[in-house]
mmCIF file of C-alpha atoms in Angstrom:
data_model
loop_
_atom_site.group_PDB
_atom_site.id
_atom_site.type_symbol
_atom_site.label_atom_id
_atom_site.label_comp_id
_atom_site.label_asym_id
_atom_site.label_seq_id
_atom_site.Cartn_x
_atom_site.Cartn_y
_atom_site.Cartn_z
ATOM 1 C CA UNK A 244 38.844 4.849 24.170
ATOM 2 C CA UNK A 245 36.898 7.782 22.707
ATOM 3 C CA UNK A 246 37.778 9.566 19.489
ATOM 4 C CA UNK A 247 37.318 13.257 18.716
ATOM 5 C CA UNK A 248 34.307 14.590 16.878
ATOM 6 C CA UNK A 249 33.992 13.581 13.240
ATOM 7 C CA UNK A 250 35.507 16.120 10.825
ATOM 8 C CA UNK A 251 32.060 17.297 9.697
ATOM 9 C CA UNK A 252 31.100 18.398 13.232
ATOM 10 C CA UNK A 253 33.443 21.133 14.463
ATOM 11 C CA UNK A 254 31.337 21.623 17.607
ATOM 12 C CA UNK A 255 30.979 24.734 19.661
ATOM 13 C CA UNK A 256 33.970 26.164 21.506
ATOM 14 C CA UNK A 257 31.825 26.211 24.626
ATOM 15 C CA UNK A 258 31.612 22.414 24.716
ATOM 16 C CA UNK A 259 35.285 21.539 24.081
ATOM 17 C CA UNK A 260 35.717 20.068 27.567
ATOM 18 C CA UNK A 261 32.243 18.547 27.652
ATOM 19 C CA UNK A 262 31.938 14.760 27.391
ATOM 20 C CA UNK A 263 29.409 15.300 24.552
ATOM 21 C CA UNK A 264 32.226 16.583 22.329
ATOM 22 C CA UNK A 265 33.497 13.006 22.000
ATOM 23 C CA UNK A 266 32.047 9.987 20.255
ATOM 24 C CA UNK A 267 32.570 6.782 22.196
ATOM 25 C CA UNK A 268 32.211 3.229 20.877
ATOM 26 C CA UNK A 269 30.244 2.175 23.948
ATOM 27 C CA UNK A 270 27.541 4.797 23.306
ATOM 28 C CA UNK A 271 27.276 4.462 19.504
ATOM 29 C CA UNK A 272 28.575 2.244 16.740
ATOM 30 C CA UNK A 273 31.617 3.035 14.639
ATOM 31 C CA UNK A 274 31.714 0.887 11.492
ATOM 32 C CA UNK A 275 34.049 0.553 8.506
ATOM 33 C CA UNK A 276 32.156 0.668 5.206
ATOM 34 C CA UNK A 277 34.972 -1.295 3.542
ATOM 35 C CA UNK A 278 34.967 -4.164 6.073
ATOM 36 C CA UNK A 279 34.400 -7.310 3.968
ATOM 37 C CA UNK A 280 32.835 -9.038 6.987
ATOM 38 C CA UNK A 281 29.936 -6.555 7.015
ATOM 39 C CA UNK A 282 26.578 -7.935 5.837
ATOM 40 C CA UNK A 283 26.002 -5.260 3.158
ATOM 41 C CA UNK A 284 28.607 -6.923 0.929
ATOM 42 C CA UNK A 285 26.021 -9.680 0.327
ATOM 43 C CA UNK A 286 23.048 -7.382 -0.306
ATOM 44 C CA UNK A 287 23.140 -7.490 -4.108
ATOM 45 C CA UNK A 288 19.427 -6.640 -4.477
ATOM 46 C CA UNK A 289 19.675 -3.627 -2.186
ATOM 47 C CA UNK A 290 17.866 -0.578 -3.594
ATOM 48 C CA UNK A 291 18.400 1.949 -0.803
ATOM 49 C CA UNK A 292 21.263 2.263 1.659
ATOM 50 C CA UNK A 293 20.535 5.065 4.092
ATOM 51 C CA UNK A 294 23.148 5.302 6.853
ATOM 52 C CA UNK A 295 23.508 9.021 7.447
ATOM 53 C CA UNK A 296 25.258 10.094 10.670
ATOM 54 C CA UNK A 297 26.176 6.542 11.674
ATOM 55 C CA UNK A 298 29.935 6.976 12.184
ATOM 56 C CA UNK A 299 30.789 4.926 9.095
ATOM 57 C CA UNK A 300 34.423 5.337 8.098
ATOM 58 C CA UNK A 301 36.891 3.764 5.700
ATOM 59 C CA UNK A 302 36.922 3.844 1.921
ATOM 60 C CA UNK A 303 34.171 3.072 -0.589
ATOM 61 C CA UNK A 304 35.693 0.220 -2.644
ATOM 62 C CA UNK A 305 34.801 -0.428 -6.296
ATOM 63 C CA UNK A 306 33.868 -4.020 -5.367
ATOM 64 C CA UNK A 307 31.128 -2.792 -3.025
ATOM 65 C CA UNK A 308 29.730 -0.449 -5.685
ATOM 66 C CA UNK A 309 29.625 -3.402 -8.107
ATOM 67 C CA UNK A 310 27.780 -5.520 -5.528
ATOM 68 C CA UNK A 311 25.051 -2.869 -5.359
ATOM 69 C CA UNK A 312 23.955 -2.886 -9.004
ATOM 70 C CA UNK A 313 20.256 -2.510 -8.070
ATOM 71 C CA UNK A 314 20.858 0.621 -5.947
ATOM 72 C CA UNK A 315 18.336 3.457 -6.431
ATOM 73 C CA UNK A 316 19.248 5.772 -3.556
ATOM 74 C CA UNK A 317 22.620 5.911 -1.803
ATOM 75 C CA UNK A 318 22.652 8.003 1.370
ATOM 76 C CA UNK A 319 26.078 8.113 3.043
ATOM 77 C CA UNK A 320 25.986 11.689 4.326
ATOM 78 C CA UNK A 321 27.437 12.809 7.649
ATOM 79 C CA UNK A 322 29.971 10.022 8.054
ATOM 80 C CA UNK A 323 33.773 9.734 7.853
ATOM 81 C CA UNK A 324 34.155 7.943 4.518
ATOM 82 C CA UNK A 325 37.328 8.955 2.708
ATOM 83 C CA UNK A 326 39.229 8.419 -0.523
ATOM 84 C CA UNK A 327 38.032 8.546 -4.112
ATOM 85 C CA UNK A 328 34.487 7.946 -5.296
ATOM 86 C CA UNK A 329 34.392 4.483 -6.857
ATOM 87 C CA UNK A 330 34.222 4.552 -10.659
ATOM 88 C CA UNK A 331 32.196 1.307 -10.461
ATOM 89 C CA UNK A 332 29.322 3.238 -8.887
ATOM 90 C CA UNK A 333 28.446 4.073 -12.495
ATOM 91 C CA UNK A 334 27.252 0.465 -12.901
ATOM 92 C CA UNK A 335 24.189 1.218 -10.735
ATOM 93 C CA UNK A 336 22.013 2.180 -13.713
ATOM 94 C CA UNK A 337 18.908 2.809 -11.557
ATOM 95 C CA UNK A 338 20.621 5.178 -9.113
ATOM 96 C CA UNK A 339 18.590 8.389 -8.952
ATOM 97 C CA UNK A 340 19.924 9.938 -5.717
ATOM 98 C CA UNK A 341 23.544 10.132 -4.545
ATOM 99 C CA UNK A 342 23.906 11.803 -1.146
ATOM 100 C CA UNK A 343 27.498 11.718 0.032
ATOM 101 C CA UNK A 344 27.781 15.152 1.620
ATOM 102 C CA UNK A 345 29.874 15.825 4.718
ATOM 103 C CA UNK A 346 32.372 12.991 4.376
ATOM 104 C CA UNK A 347 36.023 13.105 3.338
ATOM 105 C CA UNK A 348 35.844 11.989 -0.290
ATOM 106 C CA UNK A 349 38.691 13.286 -2.436
ATOM 107 C CA UNK A 350 39.859 13.475 -6.018
ATOM 108 C CA UNK A 351 37.804 13.940 -9.166
ATOM 109 C CA UNK A 352 34.226 12.787 -9.671
ATOM 110 C CA UNK A 353 34.427 9.900 -12.191
ATOM 111 C CA UNK A 354 32.535 10.462 -15.454
ATOM 112 C CA UNK A 355 30.954 6.994 -15.043
ATOM 113 C CA UNK A 356 29.255 8.141 -11.831
ATOM 114 C CA UNK A 357 27.622 11.130 -13.487
ATOM 115 C CA UNK A 358 26.574 9.216 -16.613
ATOM 116 C CA UNK A 359 24.021 7.054 -14.804
ATOM 117 C CA UNK A 360 20.787 7.498 -16.794
ATOM 118 C CA UNK A 361 18.457 7.825 -13.784
ATOM 119 C CA UNK A 362 20.605 10.205 -11.716
ATOM 120 C CA UNK A 363 18.612 13.314 -10.796
ATOM 121 C CA UNK A 364 19.966 14.358 -7.385
ATOM 122 C CA UNK A 365 23.536 14.632 -6.088
ATOM 123 C CA UNK A 366 24.958 16.240 -2.986
ATOM 124 C CA UNK A 367 28.734 16.496 -2.728
ATOM 125 C CA UNK A 368 28.775 19.331 -0.131
ATOM 126 C CA UNK A 369 31.430 19.399 2.550
ATOM 127 C CA UNK A 370 33.865 16.995 0.879
ATOM 128 C CA UNK A 371 36.741 19.465 0.807
ATOM 129 C CA UNK A 372 38.994 17.025 -1.058
ATOM 130 C CA UNK A 373 36.767 16.779 -4.146
ATOM 131 C CA UNK A 374 38.429 18.720 -6.975
ATOM 132 C CA UNK A 375 37.959 19.687 -10.608
ATOM 133 C CA UNK A 376 34.630 19.794 -12.357
ATOM 134 C CA UNK A 377 31.696 17.405 -12.402
ATOM 135 C CA UNK A 378 31.650 15.525 -15.739
ATOM 136 C CA UNK A 379 28.591 16.083 -17.902
ATOM 137 C CA UNK A 380 28.269 13.318 -20.516
ATOM 138 C CA UNK A 381 27.203 14.335 -24.022
ATOM 139 C CA UNK A 382 23.547 14.006 -24.812
ATOM 140 C CA UNK A 383 22.284 13.814 -21.242
ATOM 141 C CA UNK A 384 19.574 16.252 -20.204
ATOM 142 C CA UNK A 385 20.797 18.083 -17.123
ATOM 143 C CA UNK A 386 17.987 20.560 -16.664
ATOM 144 C CA UNK A 387 16.556 18.556 -13.759
ATOM 145 C CA UNK A 388 19.806 17.499 -12.009
ATOM 146 C CA UNK A 389 20.331 18.949 -8.548
ATOM 147 C CA UNK A 390 24.055 19.466 -7.958
ATOM 148 C CA UNK A 391 25.192 20.657 -4.503
ATOM 149 C CA UNK A 392 28.950 21.371 -4.351
ATOM 150 C CA UNK A 393 29.407 23.918 -1.534
ATOM 151 C CA UNK A 394 32.415 23.224 0.673
ATOM 152 C CA UNK A 395 34.272 21.368 -2.098
ATOM 153 C CA UNK A 396 36.841 22.403 -4.683
ATOM 154 C CA UNK A 397 34.463 21.390 -7.471
ATOM 155 C CA UNK A 398 33.935 24.149 -10.030
ATOM 156 C CA UNK A 399 30.626 23.000 -11.542
ATOM 157 C CA UNK A 400 29.795 20.988 -14.641
ATOM 158 C CA UNK A 401 32.283 20.273 -17.448
ATOM 159 C CA UNK A 402 30.668 20.479 -20.870
ATOM 160 C CA UNK A 403 30.752 17.576 -23.287
ATOM 161 C CA UNK A 404 32.661 14.968 -21.246
ATOM 162 C CA UNK A 405 32.332 11.367 -22.371
#
């Protein structure tokens, strides 16, 4: 059975009755990120996970973030991942790019996520459930951080957190 368009793709009113306004399992894959049977749970040396627009859904568990300690670039944009951002993502000390825009993440951005020493690019756009401010740890130079927050309830950086 088909499911309606992902939440990030409202479509055009002109195509509401068109078969292209549905995503069907037999024409594309629909995968749960949090499925423990998935192979990425064993990829502990993984440095880049780029799965944008792949119909991933489910939550992003802390255990998976911990398994990806070598991660440098995490690209989950344009999927249906929901729930809070895992605090354990802060353990990926080499993470320089965090692209999670156009999902359904919610809650506050954990301070541990923003305190990663290599982080220079983030995109939180389109996650309407993200709230509050983005924690800025003391002593970290933020002059080069790209922070995209359009389409969220994030208010910007909080001074002196951590």
